[in-house]
Amino acid sequence: MAKIKPSKGAPYARILGVGGYRPTRIVPNEVILETIDSSDEWIRSRSGIQTRHWANDEETVAAMSIEASGKAIADAGISAEQIGGVIVSTVSHFKQTPAVATEIADKLGTNKAAAFDISAGCAGFGYGLTLAKGMIVEGSAEYVLVIGVERLSDLTDLEDRATAFLFGDGAGAVVVGPAQEPAIGPTVWGSEGDKSETIKQTVPWTDYRSGEVAKFPAITQEGQAVFRWAVFEMAKVAKEALDAAGISADDLDVFIPHQANERIIDSMVKTLKLPESVTVARDVRTTGNTSAASIPLAMERLLATGEAKSGDTALVIGFGAGLVYAATVVTLP
């Protein structure tokens, strides 16, 4: 029986560079209030959101991804030709096939990089990061580009008082490459499909195509159920990720949770008993909920503003539709 030659990858992987892109149009709460019966104070108190970015016709999923990726590649100090894999997490690319990752890989100038899309909602960045780490350690790629990108304004029902104010657009990207010491911890991830009705698309595309419904599909959610799940269950997952990495909350420098809602973020900080010295990402205030893009966008902003620095130890956790989740500890680029 023939023996298969073992893979020769790097001993470990790390994030080497990060980039982000936010659409040029900034949308304040006042615009949202034109179509729902609410108030600026109510929106801010329930979510922390003050503004969000909405894409124009030219700011497509691919275009935003390319902008964010170019910055991440430059930040990593490599060339696009060195990228061996492109992973795109999104739920708002409306062409079923081919994967938008293939277009991005080509336009960036990669040398025929492996390219594919994943759909894991707001946990998508964590899923992509885990896959990239595996590719590098396994040896199938030296550098992998992980992109979280959404145009959720296309899937927002502006008459839905529970969700109209939540969503924004944007793209965040990181380059993952080889490392000589651990810099991406074990991932704690999973799914709870029995709760899938709490965050979902209103109707299937086929119902809209057949004319059974006249209104374009949108994302809807059961706010209180999602809040309870995120606060109580995801704090447990975050603690498991800390334990898996062999550190405690006291060892953290930065906390970058999915930017779903500032009340959820505050509750997780309290439950995890994070020290006041830990920098907490609150990009949700001006970017809204950008699903798969929220963690890399928040990471990019913290580093750009100096609130976080290279080498800091950060806990990242994403959670959302599915219901799915992924948490890990990383060293910031």
Short mmCIF file of C-alpha atoms in Angstrom, two decimals:
data_model
loop_
_atom_site.label_atom_id
_atom_site.label_comp_id
_atom_site.label_asym_id
_atom_site.label_seq_id
_atom_site.Cartn_x
_atom_site.Cartn_y
_atom_site.Cartn_z
CA MET A 1 0.00 0.00 0.00
CA ALA A 2 1.43 3.36 -1.04
CA LYS A 3 2.11 5.97 1.61
CA ILE A 4 0.88 9.52 1.05
CA LYS A 5 3.53 12.16 1.48
CA PRO A 6 2.73 14.39 4.51
CA SER A 7 1.86 18.03 4.00
CA LYS A 8 4.52 20.60 4.78
CA GLY A 9 2.91 23.71 6.12
CA ALA A 10 3.91 26.35 8.62
CA PRO A 11 3.93 25.41 12.31
CA TYR A 12 1.43 28.17 13.09
CA ALA A 13 -0.53 30.98 11.43
CA ARG A 14 -1.20 34.61 12.27
CA ILE A 15 -2.98 37.69 10.98
CA LEU A 16 -0.40 39.78 9.12
CA GLY A 17 -2.47 42.68 7.82
CA VAL A 18 -5.95 44.18 7.99
CA GLY A 19 -7.95 46.53 5.77
CA GLY A 20 -11.45 47.96 5.65
CA TYR A 21 -13.83 49.80 3.38
CA ARG A 22 -16.90 51.77 4.42
CA PRO A 23 -19.25 53.17 1.76
CA THR A 24 -19.13 56.92 1.23
CA ARG A 25 -22.79 57.53 2.14
CA ILE A 26 -23.34 58.00 5.87
CA VAL A 27 -26.95 57.47 6.97
CA PRO A 28 -28.06 59.00 10.30
CA ASN A 29 -30.97 57.73 12.35
CA GLU A 30 -33.11 60.61 11.06
CA VAL A 31 -33.25 58.95 7.64
CA ILE A 32 -34.44 55.67 9.17
CA LEU A 33 -37.17 57.53 11.07
CA GLU A 34 -38.75 58.58 7.78
CA THR A 35 -40.19 55.06 7.38
CA ILE A 36 -40.67 53.75 10.95
CA ASP A 37 -42.47 55.06 14.02
CA SER A 38 -39.57 55.47 16.43
CA SER A 39 -37.09 58.06 17.70
CA ASP A 40 -33.39 58.73 17.64
CA GLU A 41 -33.26 58.26 21.41
CA TRP A 42 -35.01 54.88 21.17
CA ILE A 43 -32.63 53.61 18.48
CA ARG A 44 -29.55 54.76 20.39
CA SER A 45 -30.74 53.35 23.71
CA ARG A 46 -31.68 49.96 22.20
CA SER A 47 -28.69 49.48 19.90
CA GLY A 48 -26.12 52.23 20.37
CA ILE A 49 -26.31 52.97 16.65
CA GLN A 50 -26.06 56.61 15.59
CA THR A 51 -25.15 56.24 11.91
CA ARG A 52 -24.46 53.52 9.37
CA HIS A 53 -22.97 53.37 5.86
CA TRP A 54 -25.02 52.39 2.81
CA ALA A 55 -23.45 51.46 -0.51
CA ASN A 56 -24.20 53.14 -3.83
CA ASP A 57 -24.53 51.31 -7.15
CA GLU A 58 -20.77 51.29 -7.73
CA GLU A 59 -19.97 49.99 -4.24
CA THR A 60 -20.74 46.36 -5.00
CA VAL A 61 -19.80 43.39 -2.84
CA ALA A 62 -16.81 42.76 -5.12
CA ALA A 63 -15.75 46.42 -5.33
CA MET A 64 -15.82 46.93 -1.56
CA SER A 65 -13.94 43.66 -1.04
CA ILE A 66 -11.23 44.65 -3.48
CA GLU A 67 -10.71 48.00 -1.73
CA ALA A 68 -10.48 46.39 1.72
CA SER A 69 -8.26 43.57 0.45
CA GLY A 70 -5.80 45.92 -1.23
CA LYS A 71 -5.27 47.68 2.09
CA ALA A 72 -4.86 44.37 3.96
CA ILE A 73 -2.31 43.09 1.43
CA ALA A 74 -0.32 46.33 1.66
CA ASP A 75 -0.52 46.23 5.46
CA ALA A 76 0.84 42.66 5.42
CA GLY A 77 3.77 43.72 3.24
CA ILE A 78 3.23 41.08 0.57
CA SER A 79 2.07 41.11 -3.05
CA ALA A 80 -1.25 39.84 -4.41
CA GLU A 81 0.63 37.16 -6.39
CA GLN A 82 1.61 35.53 -3.09
CA ILE A 83 -2.02 34.99 -2.05
CA GLY A 84 -2.85 31.30 -2.36
CA GLY A 85 -6.44 31.40 -1.14
CA VAL A 86 -9.33 33.87 -1.06
CA ILE A 87 -12.22 33.18 1.32
CA VAL A 88 -15.24 35.49 1.21
CA SER A 89 -17.95 35.40 3.85
CA THR A 90 -21.17 37.10 2.77
CA VAL A 91 -24.94 36.64 2.68
CA SER A 92 -25.60 39.56 0.35
CA HIS A 93 -23.95 38.58 -2.94
CA PHE A 94 -27.01 37.95 -5.09
CA LYS A 95 -25.38 35.92 -7.85
CA GLN A 96 -25.63 32.29 -6.81
CA THR A 97 -22.70 31.25 -8.97
CA PRO A 98 -19.83 31.77 -9.60
CA ALA A 99 -18.50 32.68 -6.18
CA VAL A 100 -17.65 36.37 -5.86
CA ALA A 101 -14.31 35.24 -4.40
CA THR A 102 -13.17 34.18 -7.88
CA GLU A 103 -13.79 37.68 -9.28
CA ILE A 104 -11.98 39.26 -6.35
CA ALA A 105 -9.00 36.90 -6.68
CA ASP A 106 -8.68 37.73 -10.36
CA LYS A 107 -9.03 41.50 -10.05
CA LEU A 108 -6.54 41.66 -7.19
CA GLY A 109 -3.97 39.95 -9.39
CA THR A 110 -3.48 36.69 -7.50
CA ASN A 111 -1.84 33.80 -9.31
CA LYS A 112 -4.90 31.57 -9.71
CA ALA A 113 -5.57 31.44 -5.98
CA ALA A 114 -8.12 29.00 -4.63
CA ALA A 115 -11.28 31.07 -4.14
CA PHE A 116 -14.65 30.34 -2.57
CA ASP A 117 -17.55 31.92 -0.69
CA ILE A 118 -19.00 30.82 2.64
CA SER A 119 -22.34 31.65 4.23
CA ALA A 120 -22.11 31.75 8.00
CA GLY A 121 -23.84 35.03 8.76
CA CYS A 122 -22.30 37.17 11.46
CA ALA A 123 -19.93 34.35 12.45
CA GLY A 124 -18.57 34.17 8.91
CA PHE A 125 -15.31 35.98 9.59
CA GLY A 126 -14.45 33.53 12.38
CA TYR A 127 -15.27 30.60 10.13
CA GLY A 128 -13.09 32.01 7.36
CA LEU A 129 -10.22 32.72 9.74
CA THR A 130 -10.32 29.14 10.98
CA LEU A 131 -10.27 27.74 7.44
CA ALA A 132 -7.38 30.03 6.50
CA LYS A 133 -5.37 28.91 9.51
CA GLY A 134 -5.92 25.28 8.52
CA MET A 135 -4.82 25.93 4.92
CA ILE A 136 -1.56 27.52 6.06
CA VAL A 137 -0.69 24.91 8.66
CA GLU A 138 -1.66 22.11 6.25
CA GLY A 139 0.50 23.65 3.55
CA SER A 140 -2.01 24.24 0.76
CA ALA A 141 -1.34 28.01 0.81
CA GLU A 142 1.30 30.31 2.25
CA TYR A 143 -0.96 33.37 2.50
CA VAL A 144 -4.76 33.44 2.61
CA LEU A 145 -7.03 36.45 2.27
CA VAL A 146 -10.15 36.34 4.47
CA ILE A 147 -12.89 38.83 3.61
CA GLY A 148 -16.13 39.65 5.40
CA VAL A 149 -18.38 41.79 3.20
CA GLU A 150 -22.04 42.79 3.18
CA ARG A 151 -24.53 45.05 1.42
CA LEU A 152 -27.25 44.51 3.99
CA SER A 153 -29.06 47.65 2.87
CA ASP A 154 -30.28 45.44 -0.02
CA LEU A 155 -31.85 43.07 2.49
CA THR A 156 -33.31 45.64 4.89
CA ASP A 157 -37.06 46.20 5.20
CA LEU A 158 -37.20 49.92 5.95
CA GLU A 159 -40.73 49.51 7.31
CA ASP A 160 -39.73 46.85 9.86
CA ARG A 161 -39.42 48.74 13.14
CA ALA A 162 -37.39 45.92 14.70
CA THR A 163 -34.62 45.83 12.09
CA ALA A 164 -34.75 48.91 9.83
CA PHE A 165 -32.15 50.77 11.91
CA LEU A 166 -29.74 47.87 12.45
CA PHE A 167 -27.93 47.11 9.25
CA GLY A 168 -25.06 48.71 7.38
CA ASP A 169 -22.72 47.94 4.48
CA GLY A 170 -18.97 47.50 4.26
CA ALA A 171 -16.04 45.14 3.81
CA GLY A 172 -13.21 44.06 6.07
CA ALA A 173 -10.26 41.87 5.12
CA VAL A 174 -7.23 40.25 6.72
CA VAL A 175 -4.20 38.46 5.33
CA VAL A 176 -3.33 35.30 7.24
CA GLY A 177 0.16 33.88 6.87
CA PRO A 178 2.80 31.66 8.47
CA ALA A 179 4.09 32.14 12.00
CA GLN A 180 6.71 30.55 14.22
CA GLU A 181 4.61 30.78 17.38
CA PRO A 182 0.86 30.52 18.11
CA ALA A 183 -1.01 33.71 17.13
CA ILE A 184 -4.49 32.34 16.32
CA GLY A 185 -5.90 30.21 19.09
CA PRO A 186 -8.19 27.19 18.87
CA THR A 187 -11.64 28.08 17.53
CA VAL A 188 -14.74 27.37 19.58
CA TRP A 189 -17.55 27.22 17.03
CA GLY A 190 -20.86 25.56 16.40
CA SER A 191 -24.48 25.91 15.40
CA GLU A 192 -27.93 25.74 16.96
CA GLY A 193 -30.23 25.06 14.05
CA ASP A 194 -33.23 24.60 16.32
CA LYS A 195 -33.14 28.38 16.78
CA SER A 196 -32.88 29.21 13.06
CA GLU A 197 -36.22 31.00 13.01
CA THR A 198 -34.94 33.77 15.28
CA ILE A 199 -32.86 35.37 12.48
CA LYS A 200 -33.85 34.60 8.92
CA GLN A 201 -34.74 35.80 5.44
CA THR A 202 -38.44 36.60 5.34
CA VAL A 203 -39.24 34.34 2.35
CA PRO A 204 -37.25 32.18 -0.10
CA TRP A 205 -36.18 33.74 -3.42
CA THR A 206 -38.44 31.24 -5.20
CA ASP A 207 -41.54 32.70 -3.52
CA TYR A 208 -40.61 36.14 -4.83
CA ARG A 209 -39.83 34.81 -8.30
CA SER A 210 -43.13 32.95 -8.54
CA GLY A 211 -45.10 36.00 -7.45
CA GLU A 212 -46.38 34.41 -4.24
CA VAL A 213 -45.07 37.50 -2.46
CA ALA A 214 -44.68 40.96 -3.94
CA LYS A 215 -42.22 42.35 -1.42
CA PHE A 216 -38.50 41.73 -1.95
CA PRO A 217 -37.07 39.35 0.70
CA ALA A 218 -35.43 40.95 3.74
CA ILE A 219 -33.73 39.92 6.96
CA THR A 220 -35.92 39.72 10.03
CA GLN A 221 -35.27 38.67 13.61
CA GLU A 222 -36.87 38.08 16.98
CA GLY A 223 -34.99 40.75 18.89
CA GLN A 224 -35.51 39.63 22.47
CA ALA A 225 -34.74 35.97 21.73
CA VAL A 226 -31.55 36.94 19.90
CA PHE A 227 -30.53 39.28 22.72
CA ARG A 228 -30.95 36.61 25.40
CA TRP A 229 -29.07 34.01 23.35
CA ALA A 230 -26.20 36.35 22.54
CA VAL A 231 -25.79 37.63 26.09
CA PHE A 232 -25.99 34.35 27.97
CA GLU A 233 -24.84 31.67 25.56
CA MET A 234 -22.17 33.62 23.68
CA ALA A 235 -20.51 34.77 26.89
CA LYS A 236 -20.02 31.06 27.66
CA VAL A 237 -18.52 30.48 24.21
CA ALA A 238 -16.19 33.44 24.68
CA LYS A 239 -15.01 31.99 28.00
CA GLU A 240 -14.42 28.63 26.31
CA ALA A 241 -12.26 30.35 23.69
CA LEU A 242 -10.18 31.98 26.43
CA ASP A 243 -9.76 28.62 28.15
CA ALA A 244 -8.83 26.93 24.87
CA ALA A 245 -6.14 29.55 24.29
CA GLY A 246 -4.82 29.04 27.82
CA ILE A 247 -5.41 32.61 28.98
CA SER A 248 -7.80 34.47 31.26
CA ALA A 249 -9.76 37.69 30.87
CA ASP A 250 -6.99 39.45 32.78
CA ASP A 251 -4.54 38.57 29.99
CA LEU A 252 -6.60 40.29 27.29
CA ASP A 253 -5.74 43.63 25.74
CA VAL A 254 -8.69 43.90 23.35
CA PHE A 255 -12.23 42.51 22.96
CA ILE A 256 -13.71 42.54 19.44
CA PRO A 257 -17.19 41.03 19.46
CA HIS A 258 -19.55 41.03 16.47
CA GLN A 259 -20.97 44.54 16.26
CA ALA A 260 -24.62 43.58 16.54
CA ASN A 261 -25.83 45.80 19.34
CA GLU A 262 -24.04 47.85 21.99
CA ARG A 263 -26.30 46.53 24.75
CA ILE A 264 -25.18 42.99 23.88
CA ILE A 265 -21.55 44.12 23.91
CA ASP A 266 -21.95 45.79 27.32
CA SER A 267 -23.65 42.72 28.76
CA MET A 268 -20.90 40.40 27.49
CA VAL A 269 -18.21 42.65 28.96
CA LYS A 270 -19.98 42.47 32.32
CA THR A 271 -20.57 38.71 32.20
CA LEU A 272 -16.95 38.00 31.21
CA LYS A 273 -15.77 40.37 33.96
CA LEU A 274 -13.33 42.07 31.63
CA PRO A 275 -10.92 44.47 33.35
CA GLU A 276 -11.31 48.18 32.59
CA SER A 277 -7.92 48.03 30.90
CA VAL A 278 -9.36 45.93 28.05
CA THR A 279 -10.18 47.97 24.95
CA VAL A 280 -13.66 47.11 23.70
CA ALA A 281 -14.66 47.59 20.04
CA ARG A 282 -17.76 49.77 19.67
CA ASP A 283 -17.71 50.32 15.92
CA VAL A 284 -21.46 49.57 15.90
CA ARG A 285 -22.13 53.20 16.88
CA THR A 286 -21.13 54.59 13.49
CA THR A 287 -21.11 51.50 11.26
CA GLY A 288 -24.17 49.56 12.38
CA ASN A 289 -24.43 45.78 12.09
CA THR A 290 -22.44 44.69 9.02
CA SER A 291 -22.68 40.95 9.73
CA ALA A 292 -19.58 39.13 8.41
CA ALA A 293 -17.73 42.43 7.91
CA SER A 294 -18.16 43.73 11.46
CA ILE A 295 -15.18 42.12 13.21
CA PRO A 296 -12.48 42.95 10.63
CA LEU A 297 -13.90 46.48 10.24
CA ALA A 298 -13.81 46.99 14.00
CA MET A 299 -10.29 45.54 14.17
CA GLU A 300 -9.10 47.87 11.41
CA ARG A 301 -10.56 50.94 13.15
CA LEU A 302 -9.06 50.10 16.55
CA LEU A 303 -5.60 49.77 15.00
CA ALA A 304 -6.01 52.88 12.85
CA THR A 305 -7.05 55.04 15.80
CA GLY A 306 -4.37 53.67 18.11
CA GLU A 307 -6.91 52.25 20.57
CA ALA A 308 -5.26 48.88 19.91
CA LYS A 309 -1.71 48.16 18.82
CA SER A 310 0.26 45.52 16.99
CA GLY A 311 0.95 42.50 19.18
CA ASP A 312 -2.07 43.00 21.43
CA THR A 313 -3.98 39.90 22.48
CA ALA A 314 -7.60 40.07 21.33
CA LEU A 315 -10.66 37.92 21.85
CA VAL A 316 -12.91 37.88 18.78
CA ILE A 317 -16.38 36.35 18.64
CA GLY A 318 -19.04 36.34 15.95
CA PHE A 319 -22.61 35.09 16.27
CA GLY A 320 -25.78 35.28 14.23
CA ALA A 321 -28.17 33.67 11.75
CA GLY A 322 -28.23 29.92 11.83
CA LEU A 323 -27.78 30.26 14.73
CA VAL A 324 -24.01 29.98 14.36
CA TYR A 325 -21.02 31.22 16.32
CA ALA A 326 -17.22 31.23 16.31
CA ALA A 327 -14.76 32.58 18.87
CA THR A 328 -10.97 32.62 19.09
CA VAL A 329 -8.07 34.53 20.57
CA VAL A 330 -5.68 36.25 18.14
CA THR A 331 -2.56 38.38 18.19
CA LEU A 332 -3.28 41.63 16.36
CA PRO A 333 -1.20 42.42 13.27
#
